[in-house]
Every structure is written in structure tokens, then in C-alpha cells.
PDB file of C-alpha atoms in Angstrom:
ATOM      1  CA  MET K   1       6.401 -24.295 -78.605  1.00 46.00           C
ATOM      2  CA  ALA K   2       6.435 -27.317 -76.308  1.00 45.00           C
ATOM      3  CA  PRO K   3       4.913 -26.611 -72.882  1.00 43.00           C
ATOM      4  CA  ASP K   4       7.107 -26.365 -69.825  1.00 45.00           C
ATOM      5  CA  PRO K   5       7.616 -29.857 -68.379  1.00 43.00           C
ATOM      6  CA  ARG K   6       6.104 -30.591 -64.980  1.00 41.00           C
ATOM      7  CA  PRO K   7       8.349 -31.949 -62.229  1.00 40.00           C
ATOM      8  CA  ASN K   8       8.852 -35.683 -62.501  1.00 41.00           C
ATOM      9  CA  PRO K   9       8.948 -37.516 -59.177  1.00 35.00           C
ATOM     10  CA  HIS K  10      11.034 -40.268 -60.765  1.00 36.00           C
ATOM     11  CA  THR K  11      13.736 -37.843 -61.941  1.00 38.00           C
ATOM     12  CA  ARG K  12      16.935 -37.934 -59.967  1.00 38.00           C
ATOM     13  CA  PRO K  13      17.055 -34.823 -57.715  1.00 41.00           C
ATOM     14  CA  ARG K  14      19.708 -32.217 -58.196  1.00 42.00           C
ATOM     15  CA  THR K  15      22.683 -32.406 -55.894  1.00 41.00           C
ATOM     16  CA  PRO K  16      23.635 -29.443 -53.673  1.00 40.00           C
ATOM     17  CA  LYS K  17      26.772 -29.019 -55.740  1.00 38.00           C
ATOM     18  CA  ARG K  18      24.757 -28.632 -58.950  1.00 42.00           C
ATOM     19  CA  ILE K  19      22.259 -26.289 -57.243  1.00 40.00           C
ATOM     20  CA  ARG K  20      25.107 -24.038 -56.097  1.00 40.00           C
ATOM     21  CA  ALA K  21      26.594 -24.104 -59.598  1.00 43.00           C
ATOM     22  CA  LEU K  22      23.271 -23.147 -61.158  1.00 43.00           C
ATOM     23  CA  ALA K  23      22.811 -20.254 -58.727  1.00 45.00           C
ATOM     24  CA  ALA K  24      26.330 -18.944 -59.264  1.00 42.00           C
ATOM     25  CA  ALA K  25      26.044 -19.180 -63.034  1.00 42.00           C
ATOM     26  CA  THR K  26      22.686 -17.420 -62.990  1.00 43.00           C
ATOM     27  CA  ALA K  27      24.108 -14.493 -61.027  1.00 43.00           C
ATOM     28  CA  ALA K  28      27.104 -14.224 -63.327  1.00 40.00           C
ATOM     29  CA  LEU K  29      24.954 -14.307 -66.449  1.00 38.00           C
ATOM     30  CA  ALA K  30      22.631 -11.651 -65.072  1.00 42.00           C
ATOM     31  CA  ALA K  31      25.590  -9.371 -64.414  1.00 39.00           C
ATOM     32  CA  ALA K  32      26.988  -9.978 -67.886  1.00 38.00           C
ATOM     33  CA  ALA K  33      23.652  -9.319 -69.546  1.00 39.00           C
ATOM     34  CA  ALA K  34      23.374  -5.959 -67.784  1.00 38.00           C
ATOM     35  CA  PHE K  35      26.400  -4.667 -69.685  1.00 33.00           C
ATOM     36  CA  THR K  36      26.171  -4.792 -73.471  1.00 35.00           C
ATOM     37  CA  PRO K  37      28.981  -2.985 -75.297  1.00 34.00           C
ATOM     38  CA  THR K  38      28.152  -1.290 -78.572  1.00 32.00           C
ATOM     39  CA  ALA K  39      30.087  -0.353 -81.666  1.00 35.00           C
ATOM     40  CA  SER K  40      29.441   1.211 -85.021  1.00 33.00           C
ATOM     41  CA  ALA K  41      27.853  -1.260 -87.437  1.00 34.00           C
ATOM     42  CA  SER K  42      29.750   0.301 -90.337  1.00 34.00           C
ATOM     43  CA  SER K  43      33.221  -0.185 -88.875  1.00 36.00           C
ATOM     44  CA  VAL K  44      35.708  -2.870 -89.866  1.00 40.00           C
ATOM     45  CA  GLN K  45      37.376  -4.294 -86.746  1.00 42.00           C
ATOM     46  CA  THR K  46      40.732  -6.018 -86.375  1.00 41.00           C
ATOM     47  CA  HIS K  47      40.677  -9.346 -84.496  1.00 46.00           C
ATOM     48  CA  PRO K  48      42.384 -12.727 -84.856  1.00 47.00           C
ATOM     49  CA  SER K  49      40.989 -14.704 -87.787  1.00 55.00           C
ATOM     50  CA  ALA K  50      39.355 -18.129 -87.549  1.00 61.00           C
ATOM     51  CA  ALA K  51      41.491 -20.875 -86.041  1.00 64.00           C
ATOM     52  CA  CYS K  52      41.923 -23.839 -88.379  1.00 77.00           C
ATOM     53  CA  ALA K  53      41.880 -27.371 -86.990  1.00 69.00           C
ATOM     54  CA  ALA K  54      43.681 -30.183 -88.784  1.00 71.00           C
ATOM     55  CA  ASN K  55      40.508 -32.294 -88.684  1.00 89.00           C
ATOM     56  CA  GLY K  56      37.997 -29.558 -89.398  1.00 94.00           C
ATOM     57  CA  PHE K  57      37.831 -26.265 -91.269  1.00 95.00           C
ATOM     58  CA  CYS K  58      37.810 -22.513 -90.797  1.00 95.00           C
ATOM     59  CA  GLU K  59      36.339 -19.651 -92.778  1.00 96.00           C
ATOM     60  CA  ASP K  60      36.928 -15.896 -92.686  1.00 97.00           C
ATOM     61  CA  PHE K  61      35.262 -15.164 -96.071  1.00 98.00           C
ATOM     62  CA  GLU K  62      38.256 -13.130 -97.264  1.00 97.00           C
ATOM     63  CA  SER K  63      38.572 -15.288-100.394  1.00 96.00           C
ATOM     64  CA  GLN K  64      34.997 -14.601-101.497  1.00 97.00           C
ATOM     65  CA  THR K  65      34.955 -12.648-104.757  1.00 96.00           C
ATOM     66  CA  GLY K  66      31.256 -11.972-105.268  1.00 97.00           C
ATOM     67  CA  THR K  67      28.213 -11.113-103.236  1.00 97.00           C
ATOM     68  CA  THR K  68      26.797 -14.663-103.220  1.00 97.00           C
ATOM     69  CA  PRO K  69      28.574 -17.030-100.780  1.00 97.00           C
ATOM     70  CA  SER K  70      30.529 -19.573-102.816  1.00 97.00           C
ATOM     71  CA  GLY K  71      33.203 -22.239-102.488  1.00 96.00           C
ATOM     72  CA  ARG K  72      32.172 -24.519 -99.642  1.00 96.00           C
ATOM     73  CA  TRP K  73      29.190 -22.255 -98.897  1.00 98.00           C
ATOM     74  CA  THR K  74      25.767 -22.327-100.503  1.00 97.00           C
ATOM     75  CA  THR K  75      22.679 -20.266 -99.815  1.00 96.00           C
ATOM     76  CA  SER K  76      19.403 -21.996 -99.064  1.00 88.00           C
ATOM     77  CA  VAL K  77      15.823 -21.551 -97.943  1.00 82.00           C
ATOM     78  CA  ALA K  78      13.472 -24.249 -96.673  1.00 75.00           C
ATOM     79  CA  ASN K  79      10.095 -25.011 -98.245  1.00 72.00           C
ATOM     80  CA  CYS K  80       9.423 -21.494 -99.548  1.00 81.00           C
ATOM     81  CA  SER K  81      11.319 -18.270-100.226  1.00 80.00           C
ATOM     82  CA  GLY K  82      10.580 -14.648 -99.455  1.00 84.00           C
ATOM     83  CA  THR K  83      12.594 -11.499 -98.831  1.00 89.00           C
ATOM     84  CA  GLY K  84      15.331 -12.835 -96.545  1.00 92.00           C
ATOM     85  CA  THR K  85      18.868 -12.795 -98.029  1.00 95.00           C
ATOM     86  CA  ALA K  86      22.366 -14.088 -97.254  1.00 97.00           C
ATOM     87  CA  THR K  87      25.194 -12.173 -98.979  1.00 98.00           C
ATOM     88  CA  VAL K  88      28.912 -11.479 -98.697  1.00 98.00           C
ATOM     89  CA  ASP K  89      29.378  -8.046 -97.098  1.00 98.00           C
ATOM     90  CA  SER K  90      32.458  -5.820 -97.407  1.00 97.00           C
ATOM     91  CA  THR K  91      31.319  -3.105 -94.966  1.00 97.00           C
ATOM     92  CA  VAL K  92      31.222  -5.031 -91.663  1.00 97.00           C
ATOM     93  CA  ALA K  93      33.721  -7.669 -90.537  1.00 98.00           C
ATOM     94  CA  HIS K  94      35.030  -9.198 -87.344  1.00 98.00           C
ATOM     95  CA  ALA K  95      38.472  -9.607 -88.872  1.00 92.00           C
ATOM     96  CA  GLY K  96      39.719  -8.496 -92.269  1.00 96.00           C
ATOM     97  CA  THR K  97      37.213  -6.908 -94.607  1.00 97.00           C
ATOM     98  CA  LYS K  98      34.443  -9.442 -95.291  1.00 98.00           C
ATOM     99  CA  SER K  99      31.662 -11.327 -93.548  1.00 98.00           C
ATOM    100  CA  VAL K 100      28.328 -12.907 -94.443  1.00 98.00           C
ATOM    101  CA  ARG K 101      25.351 -10.643 -93.895  1.00 98.00           C
ATOM    102  CA  VAL K 102      21.905 -12.118 -93.363  1.00 98.00           C
ATOM    103  CA  THR K 103      18.898  -9.861 -93.761  1.00 96.00           C
ATOM    104  CA  GLY K 104      16.323 -11.750 -91.749  1.00 94.00           C
ATOM    105  CA  LYS K 105      12.633 -10.993 -92.019  1.00 93.00           C
ATOM    106  CA  ALA K 106       9.673 -12.100 -89.927  1.00 92.00           C
ATOM    107  CA  GLY K 107       7.439 -14.835 -91.284  1.00 87.00           C
ATOM    108  CA  TYR K 108       8.030 -18.461 -92.172  1.00 81.00           C
ATOM    109  CA  CYS K 109       8.903 -17.953 -95.859  1.00 85.00           C
ATOM    110  CA  ASN K 110      11.455 -15.196 -95.272  1.00 88.00           C
ATOM    111  CA  HIS K 111      14.231 -17.418 -93.928  1.00 89.00           C
ATOM    112  CA  ALA K 112      17.691 -17.412 -95.487  1.00 94.00           C
ATOM    113  CA  PHE K 113      20.879 -19.323 -94.660  1.00 96.00           C
ATOM    114  CA  ALA K 114      24.466 -19.736 -95.790  1.00 98.00           C
ATOM    115  CA  GLY K 115      25.493 -23.334 -95.159  1.00 97.00           C
ATOM    116  CA  THR K 116      28.348 -25.780 -95.512  1.00 98.00           C
ATOM    117  CA  SER K 117      28.925 -29.522 -95.195  1.00 97.00           C
ATOM    118  CA  LEU K 118      30.502 -31.010 -92.051  1.00 96.00           C
ATOM    119  CA  SER K 119      32.142 -33.819 -94.017  1.00 94.00           C
ATOM    120  CA  ASP K 120      35.582 -32.461 -93.025  1.00 91.00           C
ATOM    121  CA  VAL K 121      35.010 -33.492 -89.396  1.00 92.00           C
ATOM    122  CA  PRO K 122      35.617 -37.186 -88.641  1.00 91.00           C
ATOM    123  CA  ALA K 123      32.401 -39.094 -87.954  1.00 84.00           C
ATOM    124  CA  GLY K 124      31.924 -40.335 -84.405  1.00 80.00           C
ATOM    125  CA  SER K 125      34.137 -37.692 -82.826  1.00 86.00           C
ATOM    126  CA  GLU K 126      33.038 -34.800 -80.684  1.00 94.00           C
ATOM    127  CA  LEU K 127      32.021 -31.821 -82.784  1.00 96.00           C
ATOM    128  CA  TYR K 128      33.089 -28.329 -81.750  1.00 97.00           C
ATOM    129  CA  ALA K 129      32.041 -25.167 -83.565  1.00 97.00           C
ATOM    130  CA  ARG K 130      32.866 -21.520 -83.018  1.00 97.00           C
ATOM    131  CA  PHE K 131      31.481 -18.523 -84.866  1.00 98.00           C
ATOM    132  CA  TRP K 132      31.291 -14.794 -84.323  1.00 98.00           C
ATOM    133  CA  VAL K 133      27.922 -13.138 -84.806  1.00 98.00           C
ATOM    134  CA  ARG K 134      26.704  -9.556 -84.666  1.00 98.00           C
ATOM    135  CA  HIS K 135      23.078  -8.445 -84.883  1.00 98.00           C
ATOM    136  CA  THR K 136      20.952  -5.322 -84.645  1.00 98.00           C
ATOM    137  CA  THR K 137      17.634  -6.289 -83.008  1.00 97.00           C
ATOM    138  CA  ALA K 138      16.980  -7.952 -79.660  1.00 97.00           C
ATOM    139  CA  LEU K 139      15.802 -11.556 -79.783  1.00 97.00           C
ATOM    140  CA  PRO K 140      11.995 -11.546 -79.747  1.00 96.00           C
ATOM    141  CA  ALA K 141       9.589 -13.344 -77.425  1.00 96.00           C
ATOM    142  CA  GLN K 142       8.624 -15.776 -80.174  1.00 95.00           C
ATOM    143  CA  HIS K 143      10.885 -18.533 -81.489  1.00 96.00           C
ATOM    144  CA  VAL K 144      13.615 -17.723 -84.018  1.00 96.00           C
ATOM    145  CA  THR K 145      16.602 -19.681 -85.353  1.00 96.00           C
ATOM    146  CA  PHE K 146      19.995 -18.315 -86.438  1.00 97.00           C
ATOM    147  CA  ALA K 147      21.999 -21.560 -86.732  1.00 98.00           C
ATOM    148  CA  ALA K 148      20.829 -25.017 -87.797  1.00 97.00           C
ATOM    149  CA  LEU K 149      22.336 -28.473 -88.248  1.00 98.00           C
ATOM    150  CA  ARG K 150      20.587 -31.238 -90.183  1.00 97.00           C
ATOM    151  CA  ASP K 151      20.547 -34.391 -88.052  1.00 97.00           C
ATOM    152  CA  THR K 152      20.456 -37.667 -90.008  1.00 96.00           C
ATOM    153  CA  ASN K 153      19.841 -39.577 -86.768  1.00 96.00           C
ATOM    154  CA  ASP K 154      16.628 -37.601 -86.234  1.00 97.00           C
ATOM    155  CA  ASN K 155      14.894 -38.152 -89.588  1.00 97.00           C
ATOM    156  CA  SER K 156      17.010 -35.328 -91.070  1.00 96.00           C
ATOM    157  CA  LYS K 157      15.233 -32.783 -88.901  1.00 97.00           C
ATOM    158  CA  ASP K 158      17.158 -29.747 -87.689  1.00 97.00           C
ATOM    159  CA  LEU K 159      18.931 -29.133 -84.432  1.00 98.00           C
ATOM    160  CA  ARG K 160      18.366 -25.385 -84.106  1.00 98.00           C
ATOM    161  CA  MET K 161      20.158 -22.667 -82.154  1.00 98.00           C
ATOM    162  CA  GLY K 162      18.298 -19.407 -81.759  1.00 98.00           C
ATOM    163  CA  GLY K 163      16.134 -17.600 -79.277  1.00 97.00           C
ATOM    164  CA  GLN K 164      12.806 -17.478 -77.509  1.00 97.00           C
ATOM    165  CA  ASN K 165      11.513 -15.294 -74.697  1.00 97.00           C
ATOM    166  CA  LYS K 166      14.361 -12.883 -75.558  1.00 97.00           C
ATOM    167  CA  ALA K 167      17.128 -15.335 -74.607  1.00 98.00           C
ATOM    168  CA  LEU K 168      19.271 -17.926 -76.355  1.00 98.00           C
ATOM    169  CA  GLN K 169      17.912 -21.447 -76.692  1.00 98.00           C
ATOM    170  CA  TRP K 170      18.345 -24.732 -78.542  1.00 98.00           C
ATOM    171  CA  ASN K 171      15.337 -26.346 -80.211  1.00 98.00           C
ATOM    172  CA  ARG K 172      14.897 -29.842 -81.614  1.00 98.00           C
ATOM    173  CA  GLU K 173      12.686 -29.654 -84.694  1.00 97.00           C
ATOM    174  CA  SER K 174      11.490 -33.257 -84.517  1.00 97.00           C
ATOM    175  CA  ASP K 175       9.667 -32.938 -81.177  1.00 97.00           C
ATOM    176  CA  ASP K 176       9.933 -29.186 -80.438  1.00 97.00           C
ATOM    177  CA  ALA K 177      11.900 -29.807 -77.242  1.00 98.00           C
ATOM    178  CA  THR K 178      13.752 -26.734 -75.999  1.00 98.00           C
ATOM    179  CA  LEU K 179      16.941 -26.155 -74.041  1.00 98.00           C
ATOM    180  CA  PRO K 180      16.426 -24.639 -71.537  1.00 98.00           C
ATOM    181  CA  ALA K 181      12.766 -25.218 -70.737  1.00 98.00           C
ATOM    182  CA  GLN K 182      10.787 -22.083 -71.548  1.00 98.00           C
ATOM    183  CA  SER K 183       9.725 -21.516 -67.948  1.00 98.00           C
ATOM    184  CA  PRO K 184      10.789 -18.307 -66.161  1.00 98.00           C
ATOM    185  CA  ALA K 185      13.377 -20.304 -64.214  1.00 98.00           C
ATOM    186  CA  GLY K 186      14.715 -21.930 -67.363  1.00 98.00           C
ATOM    187  CA  VAL K 187      14.937 -18.698 -69.360  1.00 98.00           C
ATOM    188  CA  ALA K 188      16.788 -17.072 -66.437  1.00 98.00           C
ATOM    189  CA  LEU K 189      19.534 -19.685 -66.846  1.00 98.00           C
ATOM    190  CA  SER K 190      20.170 -18.566 -70.429  1.00 98.00           C
ATOM    191  CA  THR K 191      21.268 -15.133 -71.658  1.00 98.00           C
ATOM    192  CA  PRO K 192      20.314 -12.592 -74.346  1.00 98.00           C
ATOM    193  CA  LEU K 193      22.450 -12.224 -77.467  1.00 98.00           C
ATOM    194  CA  PRO K 194      24.226  -8.847 -77.125  1.00 97.00           C
ATOM    195  CA  LEU K 195      23.364  -6.147 -79.662  1.00 98.00           C
ATOM    196  CA  ASN K 196      25.604  -4.249 -82.097  1.00 98.00           C
ATOM    197  CA  THR K 197      28.787  -5.981 -81.026  1.00 98.00           C
ATOM    198  CA  TRP K 198      30.615  -9.128 -82.097  1.00 98.00           C
ATOM    199  CA  THR K 199      29.759 -12.102 -79.868  1.00 98.00           C
ATOM    200  CA  CYS K 200      31.666 -15.383 -79.792  1.00 98.00           C
ATOM    201  CA  LEU K 201      29.353 -18.410 -79.757  1.00 98.00           C
ATOM    202  CA  GLU K 202      30.739 -21.914 -79.243  1.00 98.00           C
ATOM    203  CA  PHE K 203      29.131 -25.294 -78.857  1.00 98.00           C
ATOM    204  CA  ARG K 204      30.185 -28.889 -78.352  1.00 98.00           C
ATOM    205  CA  LEU K 205      28.181 -31.903 -79.477  1.00 97.00           C
ATOM    206  CA  ASP K 206      29.205 -35.236 -77.995  1.00 96.00           C
ATOM    207  CA  ARG K 207      27.624 -37.318 -80.730  1.00 93.00           C
ATOM    208  CA  SER K 208      28.142 -40.683 -79.035  1.00 94.00           C
ATOM    209  CA  ALA K 209      26.742 -39.691 -75.620  1.00 95.00           C
ATOM    210  CA  GLY K 210      24.132 -37.107 -76.613  1.00 96.00           C
ATOM    211  CA  ARG K 211      25.724 -34.268 -74.636  1.00 97.00           C
ATOM    212  CA  LEU K 212      25.719 -30.568 -75.527  1.00 98.00           C
ATOM    213  CA  ASP K 213      27.618 -27.570 -74.134  1.00 98.00           C
ATOM    214  CA  THR K 214      27.307 -23.912 -75.151  1.00 98.00           C
ATOM    215  CA  TRP K 215      29.601 -20.972 -74.444  1.00 98.00           C
ATOM    216  CA  VAL K 216      29.026 -17.241 -74.967  1.00 98.00           C
ATOM    217  CA  ASN K 217      32.204 -15.141 -75.078  1.00 98.00           C
ATOM    218  CA  GLY K 218      34.062 -18.014 -73.434  1.00 97.00           C
ATOM    219  CA  SER K 219      31.627 -18.585 -70.534  1.00 98.00           C
ATOM    220  CA  LEU K 220      29.554 -21.746 -70.244  1.00 98.00           C
ATOM    221  CA  VAL K 221      25.807 -20.981 -70.201  1.00 98.00           C
ATOM    222  CA  THR K 222      24.160 -23.123 -67.517  1.00 98.00           C
ATOM    223  CA  GLY K 223      20.781 -23.283 -69.247  1.00 98.00           C
ATOM    224  CA  LEU K 224      22.288 -24.450 -72.547  1.00 98.00           C
ATOM    225  CA  VAL K 225      23.869 -27.680 -71.304  1.00 98.00           C
ATOM    226  CA  VAL K 226      22.715 -31.273 -71.794  1.00 98.00           C
ATOM    227  CA  ASP K 227      24.814 -33.327 -69.362  1.00 97.00           C
ATOM    228  CA  GLY K 228      22.904 -36.608 -69.240  1.00 95.00           C
ATOM    229  CA  THR K 229      21.329 -35.970 -65.805  1.00 96.00           C
ATOM    230  CA  PRO K 230      17.797 -34.533 -66.179  1.00 97.00           C
ATOM    231  CA  THR K 231      17.575 -31.165 -64.440  1.00 98.00           C
ATOM    232  CA  GLN K 232      14.241 -29.398 -64.082  1.00 97.00           C
ATOM    233  CA  ASP K 233      14.029 -26.155 -66.109  1.00 98.00           C
ATOM    234  CA  VAL K 234      17.200 -27.082 -68.019  1.00 98.00           C
ATOM    235  CA  ASP K 235      17.474 -30.445 -69.833  1.00 98.00           C
ATOM    236  CA  GLN K 236      14.730 -32.556 -68.203  1.00 97.00           C
ATOM    237  CA  GLN K 237      12.413 -32.037 -71.172  1.00 96.00           C
ATOM    238  CA  TRP K 238      15.242 -32.537 -73.661  1.00 98.00           C
ATOM    239  CA  LEU K 239      16.233 -35.891 -72.166  1.00 97.00           C
ATOM    240  CA  ALA K 240      12.671 -37.148 -71.679  1.00 96.00           C
ATOM    241  CA  ARG K 241      12.612 -38.765 -75.127  1.00 92.00           C
ATOM    242  CA  GLY K 242      15.807 -40.703 -74.484  1.00 93.00           C
ATOM    243  CA  GLY K 243      18.404 -41.995 -76.932  1.00 94.00           C
ATOM    244  CA  TRP K 244      19.281 -38.656 -78.539  1.00 96.00           C
ATOM    245  CA  ARG K 245      22.518 -39.213 -80.467  1.00 96.00           C
ATOM    246  CA  PRO K 246      22.899 -36.403 -83.039  1.00 96.00           C
ATOM    247  CA  ALA K 247      24.637 -36.956 -86.380  1.00 96.00           C
ATOM    248  CA  PRO K 248      24.730 -33.511 -88.028  1.00 97.00           C
ATOM    249  CA  THR K 249      25.725 -33.288 -91.668  1.00 97.00           C
ATOM    250  CA  ASP K 250      25.834 -29.531 -92.201  1.00 97.00           C
ATOM    251  CA  LEU K 251      26.049 -26.153 -90.466  1.00 98.00           C
ATOM    252  CA  ARG K 252      23.791 -23.337 -91.661  1.00 98.00           C
ATOM    253  CA  LEU K 253      23.977 -19.767 -90.395  1.00 98.00           C
ATOM    254  CA  GLY K 254      21.153 -17.346 -91.084  1.00 97.00           C
ATOM    255  CA  TRP K 255      17.672 -16.469 -89.870  1.00 96.00           C
ATOM    256  CA  GLU K 256      14.366 -18.263 -89.575  1.00 94.00           C
ATOM    257  CA  SER K 257      11.341 -16.688 -87.890  1.00 93.00           C
ATOM    258  CA  TYR K 258       8.160 -18.542 -87.016  1.00 89.00           C
ATOM    259  CA  GLY K 259       6.065 -15.435 -86.338  1.00 83.00           C
ATOM    260  CA  GLU K 260       7.621 -12.144 -85.282  1.00 86.00           C
ATOM    261  CA  GLY K 261      11.182 -10.955 -85.575  1.00 89.00           C
ATOM    262  CA  ASP K 262      13.169  -9.043 -88.207  1.00 94.00           C
ATOM    263  CA  ASP K 263      16.917  -8.933 -87.672  1.00 97.00           C
ATOM    264  CA  THR K 264      20.129  -8.176 -89.557  1.00 98.00           C
ATOM    265  CA  LEU K 265      23.048 -10.426 -88.675  1.00 98.00           C
ATOM    266  CA  TRP K 266      26.693 -10.775 -89.683  1.00 98.00           C
ATOM    267  CA  TYR K 267      28.743 -13.979 -89.338  1.00 98.00           C
ATOM    268  CA  ASP K 268      32.519 -14.216 -89.474  1.00 98.00           C
ATOM    269  CA  ASP K 269      35.549 -16.264 -88.385  1.00 97.00           C
ATOM    270  CA  ILE K 270      33.898 -19.667 -88.273  1.00 97.00           C
ATOM    271  CA  ALA K 271      35.891 -22.658 -87.082  1.00 96.00           C
ATOM    272  CA  VAL K 272      34.841 -26.308 -86.721  1.00 97.00           C
ATOM    273  CA  GLY K 273      36.850 -29.255 -85.404  1.00 95.00           C
ATOM    274  CA  THR K 274      37.098 -32.044 -82.830  1.00 95.00           C
ATOM    275  CA  ALA K 275      38.556 -29.979 -79.969  1.00 94.00           C
ATOM    276  CA  ARG K 276      37.474 -26.740 -78.401  1.00 94.00           C
ATOM    277  CA  ILE K 277      38.668 -23.774 -80.445  1.00 93.00           C
ATOM    278  CA  GLY K 278      37.993 -20.840 -78.145  1.00 94.00           C
ATOM    279  CA  CYS K 279      37.449 -17.166 -78.927  1.00 95.00           C
ATOM    280  CA  ALA K 280      41.054 -16.014 -79.330  1.00 80.00           C
TER     281      ALA K 280
END
């Protein structure tokens, strides 16, 4: 992975207001991470289904009739294939009776994704996405990806959401920049992905300004924000290249490991649009 960036004397210093916000968010995230509810992986739970936006789409997988994701969804692997799989599952669901199950295996060739086009969302607008995910194994120390978007403004390289150092992170495939920086201080401003329970993940991409926000169960994660002002241990490395204006064409949910890390994941109640959708 890219090394932790060194402090830049030419970078605008953080304001006291932002420092206080970072400290408060860190304390809140630490408290939240200490409590991880669990539930039976074989149970079918009853929750509201995906919210549909007029200028986006939603998916609860209830209309799937086989074990291979179909309709707007296709399964894919990159470069090589192994033992990872993405299938429609009728034993675990966030709402209703179906979800997509990804059996993720360690090693570069064992990746597997279920993906869909983002052509429903008007170009040039802000992009909001919400999905529920459940998994069985803690994020490893090494880099893994569980959501990816192909960015045509970045030589069709992926914008990747996943984990490293046991916490959530974003990674830019083209230059290996990470959000947050993978320093102890940066990792502390992120949060683990809770185990054996459904977690609501949301993100916003401001495609015209190159901004990014990330929420976990409705709470903004301080370390997973690109706000345009370089902040050491958060987005200083991300913004160092300059001119990042993402233009994603698809959304893929699955598992990609670059070394260690088996995991089993379920995805359900996906919603994409031009306004924040929320977890309700």
C-alpha cells in the first residue's frame, strides 16, 4: 500500500473547529466499535426494503428466480478466476427472503462480484448509494475490497471501498492512495465493519467537486471524508494528486483480497440516487 504521507509545511493547518470535530468523532466511533451486536446468520429478518429514487434505482433481490444474479446484475471477476462466488441466497436476508451472498477467498484470483450499471443516475449530479452488508470475519490487516466503482475519469481504474488494518477504508486503484491514511492516527478515525449483523453503509460522491462522504449506520465517519481541505492522516494524501473528479459507471459488490482474508458476505436492500437515502 502507499506509505503514510509526511506532514507538508505548505498544507493549510487544521482549524480548532475541525480538530474538535475530529476528536469528538473519534471518541464516538471508539464507543460504537466497542459494542457489536450479533444475530444468527441463518435467520431471515424483517426490515424496510430498499428506498427507490425517481432518478436512480433500488434492489432487494426478491424478483431473482435463480441462484445466479440476473436482470440488471451480472457476476464478474477481474483478470483471473478462482474459488470466490457471488450467488442469490434464500437463507439470509435483510428484508424479505433473498440477498446476494459472496463467498470471498484470500488470494488475488479468488475475487467475485455482483455488479450493475449506474446509467440510471443522471451524469454530473451527486451520486448517493446505500447498501446493507453482513459478514462473518473481521477485516484483516492487509488490504481487501468489498465494493468497487469503475471510474472513466481515472483511466477506468476502480474506486474501491474495503478495509485495511482492520478498519474501513477507501482506495484509489490508479495511485494506491488511501482514505484515511494508513497511519495509526488515520486508522483510528475510521471504524471496523461489525460482524454477524446487518450494517448500513452509505456514501456520497460529489462528482463535480471531487468530494466524498461515508456513513456507517447513519453516522458520518470522520476518516472517510474528502472535503477539499487537506487534513493530515485523513485526506491529505488523497488530495495530493489534485484534480480528482470521479465518473463512476458501475457499482460492484463482492470481495477482492490482495493477500490474506477469507470472508462470507451478504448484500441486500441497495439504493442509488442523487439525494441521500438513509438507513430507514
